[in-house]
GROMACS .gro file of N, CA and C in nm:
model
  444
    1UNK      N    1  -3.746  -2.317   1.729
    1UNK     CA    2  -3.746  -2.281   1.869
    1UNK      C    3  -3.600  -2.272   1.914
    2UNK      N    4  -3.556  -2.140   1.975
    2UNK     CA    5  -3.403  -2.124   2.055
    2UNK      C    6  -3.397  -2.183   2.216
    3UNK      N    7  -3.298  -2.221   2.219
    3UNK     CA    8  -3.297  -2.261   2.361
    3UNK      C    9  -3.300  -2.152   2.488
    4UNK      N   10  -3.329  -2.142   2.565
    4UNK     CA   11  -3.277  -2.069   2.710
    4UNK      C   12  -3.139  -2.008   2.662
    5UNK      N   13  -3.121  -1.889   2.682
    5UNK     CA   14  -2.942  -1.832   2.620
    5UNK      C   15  -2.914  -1.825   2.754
    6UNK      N   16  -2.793  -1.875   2.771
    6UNK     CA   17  -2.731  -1.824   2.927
    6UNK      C   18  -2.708  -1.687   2.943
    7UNK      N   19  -2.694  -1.618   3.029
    7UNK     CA   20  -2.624  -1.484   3.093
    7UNK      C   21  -2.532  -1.413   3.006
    8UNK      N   22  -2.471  -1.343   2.955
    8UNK     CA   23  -2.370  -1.245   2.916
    8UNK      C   24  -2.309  -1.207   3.028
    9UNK      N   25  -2.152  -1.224   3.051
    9UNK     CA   26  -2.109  -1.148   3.110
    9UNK      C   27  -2.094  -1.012   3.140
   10UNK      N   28  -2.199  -0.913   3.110
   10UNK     CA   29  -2.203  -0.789   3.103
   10UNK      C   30  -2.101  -0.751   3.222
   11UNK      N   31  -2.052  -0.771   3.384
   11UNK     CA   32  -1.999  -0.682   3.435
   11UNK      C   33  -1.928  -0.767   3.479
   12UNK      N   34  -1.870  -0.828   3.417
   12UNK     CA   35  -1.701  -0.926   3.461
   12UNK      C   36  -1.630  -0.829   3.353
   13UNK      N   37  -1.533  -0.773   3.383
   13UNK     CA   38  -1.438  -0.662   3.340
   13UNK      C   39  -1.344  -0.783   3.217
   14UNK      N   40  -1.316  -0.733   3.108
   14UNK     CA   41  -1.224  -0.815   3.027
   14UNK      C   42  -1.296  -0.838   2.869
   15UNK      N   43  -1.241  -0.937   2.761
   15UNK     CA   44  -1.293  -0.961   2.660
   15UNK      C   45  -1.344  -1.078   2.653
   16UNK      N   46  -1.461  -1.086   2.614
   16UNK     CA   47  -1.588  -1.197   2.599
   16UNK      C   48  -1.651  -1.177   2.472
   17UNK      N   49  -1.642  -1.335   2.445
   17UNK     CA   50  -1.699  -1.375   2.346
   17UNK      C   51  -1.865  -1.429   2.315
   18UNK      N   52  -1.917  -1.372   2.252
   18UNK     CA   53  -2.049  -1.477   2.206
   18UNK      C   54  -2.075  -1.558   2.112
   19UNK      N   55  -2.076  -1.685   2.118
   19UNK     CA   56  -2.091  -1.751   1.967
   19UNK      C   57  -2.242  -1.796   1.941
   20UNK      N   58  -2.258  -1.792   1.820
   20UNK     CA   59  -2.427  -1.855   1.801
   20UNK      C   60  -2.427  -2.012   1.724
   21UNK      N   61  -2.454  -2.111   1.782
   21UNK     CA   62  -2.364  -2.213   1.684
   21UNK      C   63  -2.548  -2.318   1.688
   22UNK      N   64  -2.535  -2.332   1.596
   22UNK     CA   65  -2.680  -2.485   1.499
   22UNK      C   66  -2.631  -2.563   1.566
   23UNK      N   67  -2.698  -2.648   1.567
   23UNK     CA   68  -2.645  -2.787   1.641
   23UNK      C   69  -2.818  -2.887   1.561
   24UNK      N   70  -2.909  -2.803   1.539
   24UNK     CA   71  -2.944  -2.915   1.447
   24UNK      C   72  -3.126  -2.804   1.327
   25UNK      N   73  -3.083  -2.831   1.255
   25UNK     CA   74  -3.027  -2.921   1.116
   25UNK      C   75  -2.821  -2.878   1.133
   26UNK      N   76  -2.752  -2.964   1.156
   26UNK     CA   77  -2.620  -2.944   1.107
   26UNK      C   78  -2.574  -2.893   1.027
   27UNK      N   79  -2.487  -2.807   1.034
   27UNK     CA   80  -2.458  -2.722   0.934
   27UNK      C   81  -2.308  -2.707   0.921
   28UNK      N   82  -2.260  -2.697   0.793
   28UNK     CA   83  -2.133  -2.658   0.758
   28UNK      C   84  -2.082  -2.543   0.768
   29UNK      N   85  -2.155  -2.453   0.756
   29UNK     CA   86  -2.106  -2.284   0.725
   29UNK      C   87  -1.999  -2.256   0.879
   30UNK      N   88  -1.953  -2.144   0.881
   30UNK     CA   89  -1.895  -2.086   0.970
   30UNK      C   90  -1.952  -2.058   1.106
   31UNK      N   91  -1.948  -2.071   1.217
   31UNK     CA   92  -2.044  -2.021   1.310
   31UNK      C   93  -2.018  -1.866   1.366
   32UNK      N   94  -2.081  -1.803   1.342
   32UNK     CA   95  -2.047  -1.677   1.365
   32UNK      C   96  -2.018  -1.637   1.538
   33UNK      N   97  -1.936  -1.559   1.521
   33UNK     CA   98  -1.895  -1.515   1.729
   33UNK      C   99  -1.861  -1.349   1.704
   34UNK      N  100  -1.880  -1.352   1.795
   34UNK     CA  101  -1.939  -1.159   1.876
   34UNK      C  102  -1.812  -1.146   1.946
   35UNK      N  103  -1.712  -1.063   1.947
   35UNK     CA  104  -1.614  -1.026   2.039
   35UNK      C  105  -1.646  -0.918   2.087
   36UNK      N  106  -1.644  -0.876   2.186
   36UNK     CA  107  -1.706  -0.809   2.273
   36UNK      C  108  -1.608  -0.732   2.475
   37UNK      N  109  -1.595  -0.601   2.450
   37UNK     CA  110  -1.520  -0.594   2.581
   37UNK      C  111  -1.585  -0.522   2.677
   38UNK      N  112  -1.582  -0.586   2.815
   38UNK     CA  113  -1.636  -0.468   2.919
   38UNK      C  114  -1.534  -0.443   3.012
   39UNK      N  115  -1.555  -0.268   3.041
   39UNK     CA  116  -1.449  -0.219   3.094
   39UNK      C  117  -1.550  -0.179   3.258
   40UNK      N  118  -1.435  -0.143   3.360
   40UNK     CA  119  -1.491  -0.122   3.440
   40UNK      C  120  -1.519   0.025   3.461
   41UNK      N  121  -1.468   0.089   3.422
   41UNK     CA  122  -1.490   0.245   3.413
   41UNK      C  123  -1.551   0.306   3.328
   42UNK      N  124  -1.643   0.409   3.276
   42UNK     CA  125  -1.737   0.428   3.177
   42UNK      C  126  -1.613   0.544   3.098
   43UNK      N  127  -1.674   0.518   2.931
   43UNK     CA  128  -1.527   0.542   2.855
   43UNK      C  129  -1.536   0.739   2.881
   44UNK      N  130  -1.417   0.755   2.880
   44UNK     CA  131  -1.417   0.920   2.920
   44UNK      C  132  -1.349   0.947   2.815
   45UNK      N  133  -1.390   0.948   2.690
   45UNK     CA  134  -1.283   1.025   2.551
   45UNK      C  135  -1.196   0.936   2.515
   46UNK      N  136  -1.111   1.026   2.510
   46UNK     CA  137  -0.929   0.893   2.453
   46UNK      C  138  -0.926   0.972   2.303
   47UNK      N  139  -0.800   0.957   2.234
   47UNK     CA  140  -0.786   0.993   2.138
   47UNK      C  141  -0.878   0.977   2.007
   48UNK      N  142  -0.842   1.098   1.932
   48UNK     CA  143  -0.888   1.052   1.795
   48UNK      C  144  -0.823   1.012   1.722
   49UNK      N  145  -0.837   0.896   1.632
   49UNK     CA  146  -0.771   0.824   1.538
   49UNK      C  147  -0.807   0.871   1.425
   50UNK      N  148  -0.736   0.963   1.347
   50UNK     CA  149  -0.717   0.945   1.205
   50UNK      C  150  -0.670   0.811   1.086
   51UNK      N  151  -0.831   0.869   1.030
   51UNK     CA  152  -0.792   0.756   0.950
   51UNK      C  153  -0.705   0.801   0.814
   52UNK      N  154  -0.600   0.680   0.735
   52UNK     CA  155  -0.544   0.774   0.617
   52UNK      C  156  -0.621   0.683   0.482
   53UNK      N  157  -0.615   0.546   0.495
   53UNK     CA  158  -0.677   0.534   0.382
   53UNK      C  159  -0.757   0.398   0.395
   54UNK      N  160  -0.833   0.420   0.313
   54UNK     CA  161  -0.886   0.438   0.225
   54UNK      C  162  -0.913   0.568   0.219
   55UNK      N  163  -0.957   0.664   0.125
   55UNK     CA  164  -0.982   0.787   0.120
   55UNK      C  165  -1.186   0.776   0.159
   56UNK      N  166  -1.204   0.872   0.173
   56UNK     CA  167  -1.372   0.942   0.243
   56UNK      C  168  -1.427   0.917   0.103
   57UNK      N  169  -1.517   0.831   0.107
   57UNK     CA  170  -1.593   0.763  -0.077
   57UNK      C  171  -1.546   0.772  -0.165
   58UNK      N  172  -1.450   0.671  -0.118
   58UNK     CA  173  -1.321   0.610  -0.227
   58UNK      C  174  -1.415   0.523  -0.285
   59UNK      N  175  -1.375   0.446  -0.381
   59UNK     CA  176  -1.452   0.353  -0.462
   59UNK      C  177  -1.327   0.255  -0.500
   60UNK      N  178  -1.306   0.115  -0.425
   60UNK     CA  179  -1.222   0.009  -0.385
   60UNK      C  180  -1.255  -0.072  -0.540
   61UNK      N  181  -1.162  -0.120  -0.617
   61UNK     CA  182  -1.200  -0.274  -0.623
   61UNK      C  183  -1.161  -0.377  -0.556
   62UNK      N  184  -1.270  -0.433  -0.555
   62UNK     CA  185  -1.318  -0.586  -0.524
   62UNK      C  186  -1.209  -0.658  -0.543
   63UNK      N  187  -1.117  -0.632  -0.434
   63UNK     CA  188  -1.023  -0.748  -0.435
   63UNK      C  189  -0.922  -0.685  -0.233
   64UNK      N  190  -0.862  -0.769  -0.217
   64UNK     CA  191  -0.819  -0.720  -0.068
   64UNK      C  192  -0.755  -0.591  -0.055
   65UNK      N  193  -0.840  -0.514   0.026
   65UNK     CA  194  -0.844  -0.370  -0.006
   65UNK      C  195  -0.716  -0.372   0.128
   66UNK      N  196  -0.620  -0.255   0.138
   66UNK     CA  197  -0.538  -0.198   0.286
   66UNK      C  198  -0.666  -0.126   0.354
   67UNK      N  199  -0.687  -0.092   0.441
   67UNK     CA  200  -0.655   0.004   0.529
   67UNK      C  201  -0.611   0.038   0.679
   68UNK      N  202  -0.575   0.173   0.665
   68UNK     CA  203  -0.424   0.250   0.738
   68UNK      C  204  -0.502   0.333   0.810
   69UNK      N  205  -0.429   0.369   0.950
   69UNK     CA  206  -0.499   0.474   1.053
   69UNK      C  207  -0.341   0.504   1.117
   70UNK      N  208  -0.371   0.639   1.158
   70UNK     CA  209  -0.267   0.695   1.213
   70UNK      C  210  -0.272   0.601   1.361
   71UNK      N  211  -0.121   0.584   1.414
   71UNK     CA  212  -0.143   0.472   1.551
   71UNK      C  213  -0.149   0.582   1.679
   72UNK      N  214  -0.192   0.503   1.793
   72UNK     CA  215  -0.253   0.611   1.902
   72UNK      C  216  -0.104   0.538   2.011
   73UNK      N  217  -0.041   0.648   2.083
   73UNK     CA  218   0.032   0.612   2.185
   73UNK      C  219  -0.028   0.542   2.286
   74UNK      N  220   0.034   0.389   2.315
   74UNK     CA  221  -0.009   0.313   2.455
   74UNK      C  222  -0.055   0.176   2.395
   75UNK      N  223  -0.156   0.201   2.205
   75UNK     CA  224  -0.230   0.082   2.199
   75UNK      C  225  -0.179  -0.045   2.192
   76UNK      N  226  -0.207  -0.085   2.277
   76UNK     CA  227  -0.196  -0.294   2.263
   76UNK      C  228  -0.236  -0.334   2.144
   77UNK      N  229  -0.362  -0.276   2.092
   77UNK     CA  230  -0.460  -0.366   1.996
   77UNK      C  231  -0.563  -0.227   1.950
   78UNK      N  232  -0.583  -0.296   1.767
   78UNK     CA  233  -0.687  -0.182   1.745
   78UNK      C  234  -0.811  -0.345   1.694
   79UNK      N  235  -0.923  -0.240   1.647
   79UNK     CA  236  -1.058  -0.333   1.632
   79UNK      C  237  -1.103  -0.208   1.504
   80UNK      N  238  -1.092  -0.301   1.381
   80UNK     CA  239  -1.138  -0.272   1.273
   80UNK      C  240  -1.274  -0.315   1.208
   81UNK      N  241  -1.356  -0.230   1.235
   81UNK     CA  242  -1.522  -0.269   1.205
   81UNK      C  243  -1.582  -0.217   1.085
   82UNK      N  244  -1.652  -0.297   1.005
   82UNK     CA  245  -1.709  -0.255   0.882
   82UNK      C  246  -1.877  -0.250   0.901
   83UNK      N  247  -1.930  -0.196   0.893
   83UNK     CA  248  -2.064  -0.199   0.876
   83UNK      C  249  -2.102  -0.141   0.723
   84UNK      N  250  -2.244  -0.190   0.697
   84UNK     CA  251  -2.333  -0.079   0.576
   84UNK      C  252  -2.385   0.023   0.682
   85UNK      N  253  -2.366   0.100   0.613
   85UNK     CA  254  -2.455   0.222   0.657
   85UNK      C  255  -2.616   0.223   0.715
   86UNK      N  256  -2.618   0.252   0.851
   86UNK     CA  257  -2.751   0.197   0.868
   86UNK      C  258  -2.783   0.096   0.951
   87UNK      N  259  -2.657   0.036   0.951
   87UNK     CA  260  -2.635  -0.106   1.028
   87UNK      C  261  -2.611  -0.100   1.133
   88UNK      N  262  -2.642  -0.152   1.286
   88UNK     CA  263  -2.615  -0.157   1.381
   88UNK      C  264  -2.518  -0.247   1.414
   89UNK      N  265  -2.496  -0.369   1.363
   89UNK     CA  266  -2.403  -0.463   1.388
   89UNK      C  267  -2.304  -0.430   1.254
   90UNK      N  268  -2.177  -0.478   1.333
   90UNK     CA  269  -2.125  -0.549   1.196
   90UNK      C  270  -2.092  -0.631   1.139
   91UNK      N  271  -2.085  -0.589   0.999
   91UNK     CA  272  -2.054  -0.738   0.883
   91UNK      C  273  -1.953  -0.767   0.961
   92UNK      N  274  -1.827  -0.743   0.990
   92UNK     CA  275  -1.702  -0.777   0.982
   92UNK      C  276  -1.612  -0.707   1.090
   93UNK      N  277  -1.553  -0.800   1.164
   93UNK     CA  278  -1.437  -0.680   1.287
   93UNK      C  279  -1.304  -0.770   1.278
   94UNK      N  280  -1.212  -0.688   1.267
   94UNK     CA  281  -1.098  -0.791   1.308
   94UNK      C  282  -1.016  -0.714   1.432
   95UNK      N  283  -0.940  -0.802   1.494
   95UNK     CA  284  -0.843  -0.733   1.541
   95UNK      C  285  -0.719  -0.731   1.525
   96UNK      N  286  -0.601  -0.607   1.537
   96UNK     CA  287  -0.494  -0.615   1.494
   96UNK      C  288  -0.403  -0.498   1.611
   97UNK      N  289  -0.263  -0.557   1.595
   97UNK     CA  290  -0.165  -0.466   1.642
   97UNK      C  291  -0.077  -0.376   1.625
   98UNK      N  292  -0.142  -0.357   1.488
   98UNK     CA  293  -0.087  -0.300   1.378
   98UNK      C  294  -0.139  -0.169   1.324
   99UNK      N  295  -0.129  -0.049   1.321
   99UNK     CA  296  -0.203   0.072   1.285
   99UNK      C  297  -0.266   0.045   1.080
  100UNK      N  298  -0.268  -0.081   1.068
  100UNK     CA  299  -0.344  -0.081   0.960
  100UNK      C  300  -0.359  -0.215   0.931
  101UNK      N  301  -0.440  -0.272   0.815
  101UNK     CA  302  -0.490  -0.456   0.778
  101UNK      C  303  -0.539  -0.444   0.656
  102UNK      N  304  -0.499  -0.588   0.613
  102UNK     CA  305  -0.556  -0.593   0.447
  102UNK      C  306  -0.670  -0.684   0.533
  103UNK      N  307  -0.759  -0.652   0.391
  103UNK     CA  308  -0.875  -0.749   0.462
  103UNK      C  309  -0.867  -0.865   0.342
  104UNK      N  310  -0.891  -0.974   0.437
  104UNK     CA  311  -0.825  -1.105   0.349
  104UNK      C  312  -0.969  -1.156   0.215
  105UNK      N  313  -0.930  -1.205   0.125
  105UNK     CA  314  -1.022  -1.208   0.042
  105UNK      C  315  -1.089  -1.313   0.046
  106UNK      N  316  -1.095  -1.460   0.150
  106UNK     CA  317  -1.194  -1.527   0.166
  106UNK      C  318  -1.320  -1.420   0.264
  107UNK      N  319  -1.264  -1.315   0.364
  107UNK     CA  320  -1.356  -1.253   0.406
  107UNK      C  321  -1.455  -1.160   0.286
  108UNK      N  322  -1.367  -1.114   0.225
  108UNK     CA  323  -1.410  -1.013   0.101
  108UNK      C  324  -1.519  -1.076   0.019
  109UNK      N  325  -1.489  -1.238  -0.016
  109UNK     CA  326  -1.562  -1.298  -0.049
  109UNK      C  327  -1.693  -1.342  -0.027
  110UNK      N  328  -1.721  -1.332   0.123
  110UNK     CA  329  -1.823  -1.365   0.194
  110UNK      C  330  -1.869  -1.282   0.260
  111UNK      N  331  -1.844  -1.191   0.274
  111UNK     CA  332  -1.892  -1.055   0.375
  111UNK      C  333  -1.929  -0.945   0.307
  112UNK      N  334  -1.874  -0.943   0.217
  112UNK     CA  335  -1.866  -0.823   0.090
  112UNK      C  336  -1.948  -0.857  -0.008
  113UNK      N  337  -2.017  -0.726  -0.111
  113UNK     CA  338  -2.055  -0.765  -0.234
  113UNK      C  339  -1.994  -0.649  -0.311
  114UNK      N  340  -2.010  -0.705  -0.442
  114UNK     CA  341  -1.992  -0.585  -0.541
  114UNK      C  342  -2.042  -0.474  -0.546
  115UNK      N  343  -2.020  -0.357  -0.524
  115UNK     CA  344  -2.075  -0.212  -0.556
  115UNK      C  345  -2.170  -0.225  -0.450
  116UNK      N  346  -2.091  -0.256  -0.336
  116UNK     CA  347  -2.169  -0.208  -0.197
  116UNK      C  348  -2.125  -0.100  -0.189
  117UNK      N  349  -2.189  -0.009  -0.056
  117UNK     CA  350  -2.116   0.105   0.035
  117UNK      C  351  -2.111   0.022   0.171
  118UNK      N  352  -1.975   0.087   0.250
  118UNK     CA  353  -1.971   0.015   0.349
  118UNK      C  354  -1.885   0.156   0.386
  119UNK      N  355  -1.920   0.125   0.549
  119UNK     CA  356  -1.834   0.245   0.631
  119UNK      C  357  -1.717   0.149   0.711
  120UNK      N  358  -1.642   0.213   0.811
  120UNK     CA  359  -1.556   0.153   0.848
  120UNK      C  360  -1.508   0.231   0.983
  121UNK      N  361  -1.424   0.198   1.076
  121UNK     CA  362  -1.434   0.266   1.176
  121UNK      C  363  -1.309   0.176   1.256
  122UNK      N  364  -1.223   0.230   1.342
  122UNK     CA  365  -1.112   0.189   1.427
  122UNK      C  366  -1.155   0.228   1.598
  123UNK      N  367  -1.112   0.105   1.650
  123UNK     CA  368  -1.110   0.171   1.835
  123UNK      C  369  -0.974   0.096   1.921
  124UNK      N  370  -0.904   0.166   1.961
  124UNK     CA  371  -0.771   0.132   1.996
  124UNK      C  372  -0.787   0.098   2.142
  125UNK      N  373  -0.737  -0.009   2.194
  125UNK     CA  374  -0.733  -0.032   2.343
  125UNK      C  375  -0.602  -0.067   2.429
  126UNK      N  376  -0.554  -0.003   2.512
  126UNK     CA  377  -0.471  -0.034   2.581
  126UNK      C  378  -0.468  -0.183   2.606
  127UNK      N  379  -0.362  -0.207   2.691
  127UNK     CA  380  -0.283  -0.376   2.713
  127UNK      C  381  -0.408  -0.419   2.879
  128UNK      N  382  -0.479  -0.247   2.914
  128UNK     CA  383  -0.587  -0.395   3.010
  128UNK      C  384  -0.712  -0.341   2.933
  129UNK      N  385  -0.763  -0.340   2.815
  129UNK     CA  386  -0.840  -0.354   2.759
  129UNK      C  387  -0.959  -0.223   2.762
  130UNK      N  388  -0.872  -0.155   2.792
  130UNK     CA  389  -0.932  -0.017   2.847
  130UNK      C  390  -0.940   0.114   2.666
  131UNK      N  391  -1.023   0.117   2.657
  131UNK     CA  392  -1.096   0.211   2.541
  131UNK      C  393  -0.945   0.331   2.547
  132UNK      N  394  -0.905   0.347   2.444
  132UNK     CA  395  -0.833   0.444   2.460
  132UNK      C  396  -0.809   0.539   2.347
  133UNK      N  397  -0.925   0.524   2.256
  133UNK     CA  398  -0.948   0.616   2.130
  133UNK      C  399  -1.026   0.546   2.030
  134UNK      N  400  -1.093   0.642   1.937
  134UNK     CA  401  -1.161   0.590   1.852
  134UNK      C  402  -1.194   0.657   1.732
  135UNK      N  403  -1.213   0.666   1.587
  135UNK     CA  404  -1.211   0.709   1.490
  135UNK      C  405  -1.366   0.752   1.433
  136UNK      N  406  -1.364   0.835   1.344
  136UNK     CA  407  -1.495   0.841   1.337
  136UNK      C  408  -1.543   0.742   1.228
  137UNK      N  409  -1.637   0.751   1.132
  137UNK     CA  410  -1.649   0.658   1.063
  137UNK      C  411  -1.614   0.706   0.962
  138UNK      N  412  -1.562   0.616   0.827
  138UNK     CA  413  -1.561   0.658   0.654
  138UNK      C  414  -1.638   0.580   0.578
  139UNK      N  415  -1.675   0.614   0.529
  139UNK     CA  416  -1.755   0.553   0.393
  139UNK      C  417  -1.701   0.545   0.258
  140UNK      N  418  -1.693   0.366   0.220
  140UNK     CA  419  -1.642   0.343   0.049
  140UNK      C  420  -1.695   0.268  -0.002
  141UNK      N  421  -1.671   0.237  -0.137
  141UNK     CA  422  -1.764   0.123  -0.213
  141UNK      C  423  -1.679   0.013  -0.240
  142UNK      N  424  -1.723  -0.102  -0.284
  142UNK     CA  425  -1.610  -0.188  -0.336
  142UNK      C  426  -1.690  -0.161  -0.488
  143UNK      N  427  -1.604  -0.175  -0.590
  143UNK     CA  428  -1.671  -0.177  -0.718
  143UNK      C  429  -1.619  -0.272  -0.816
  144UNK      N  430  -1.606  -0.305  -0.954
  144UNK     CA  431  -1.555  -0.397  -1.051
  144UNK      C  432  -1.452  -0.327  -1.081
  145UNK      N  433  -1.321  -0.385  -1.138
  145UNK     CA  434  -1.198  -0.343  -1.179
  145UNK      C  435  -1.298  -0.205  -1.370
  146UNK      N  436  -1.340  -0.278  -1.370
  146UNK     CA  437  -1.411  -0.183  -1.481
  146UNK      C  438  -1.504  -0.048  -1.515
  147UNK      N  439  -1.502  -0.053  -1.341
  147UNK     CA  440  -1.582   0.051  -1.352
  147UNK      C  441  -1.428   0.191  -1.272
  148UNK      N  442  -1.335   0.138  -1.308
  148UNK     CA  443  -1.228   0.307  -1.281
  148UNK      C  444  -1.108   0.323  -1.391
   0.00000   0.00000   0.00000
């Protein structure tokens, strides 16, 4: 049985978090959290972000992969999202200020499997958190050092 969930800030303007956290049976694992932004204006376009690499069904090994996106004039911050294909949520988002990120290999470890497909996707936001471009998606695999 879940408890009563409080409210979401859906229309307080800014970045909000959701966390989902056990509290009993106790648990060790990680508690997973939702970062999440609402803007007050509904998004009207904004640039496209090219992505450069990974390449369009590249086939990665399984170990901390780069990837690089061309940077958008203005951004504060980009948001790097991985999903499987198919997926509505994602495995994995980070954020960065940086027009590219290795993805660290305790994540790789736990988020990732071998000879998955996974897509990937960038959205750049200005310094008040305002949508200001977004990439389309790519699709790659991670695979074994043996299979290239």
């Amino acid at each position: 049985v879940t408890p009563e969930q409080p409210p979401r800030p859906t229309y307080d303007v800014g970045s909000h978090r959701l966390r989902f956290i056990i509290t009993s049976p106790f648990s060790a694992i990680d508690q997973p959290t939702a970062i999440y932004f609402v803007t007050a204006d509904e998004y009207a376009g904004g640039a496209s972000i090219r992505l450069d690499a990974p390449a369009a069904n590249a086939r990665q090994i399984f170990r901390p992969a780069r990837f690089e996106w061309q940077p958008v004039t203005g951004a504060a911050a980009y948001l790097l999202s991985f999903r499987r294909p198919g997926d509505l949520e994602p495995r994995f988002s980070a954020y960065t200020r940086e027009p590219g990120y290795t993805l660290p290999a305790a994540v790789l470890s736990r988020r990732f499997d071998r000879n998955g497909n996974y897509q990937w996707q960038v959205t750049a936001f200005d310094a008040a958190n305002q949508v200001i471009g977004s990439s389309d998606t790519r699709v790659f695999t991670f695979g074994d050092e043996t299979a290239y």
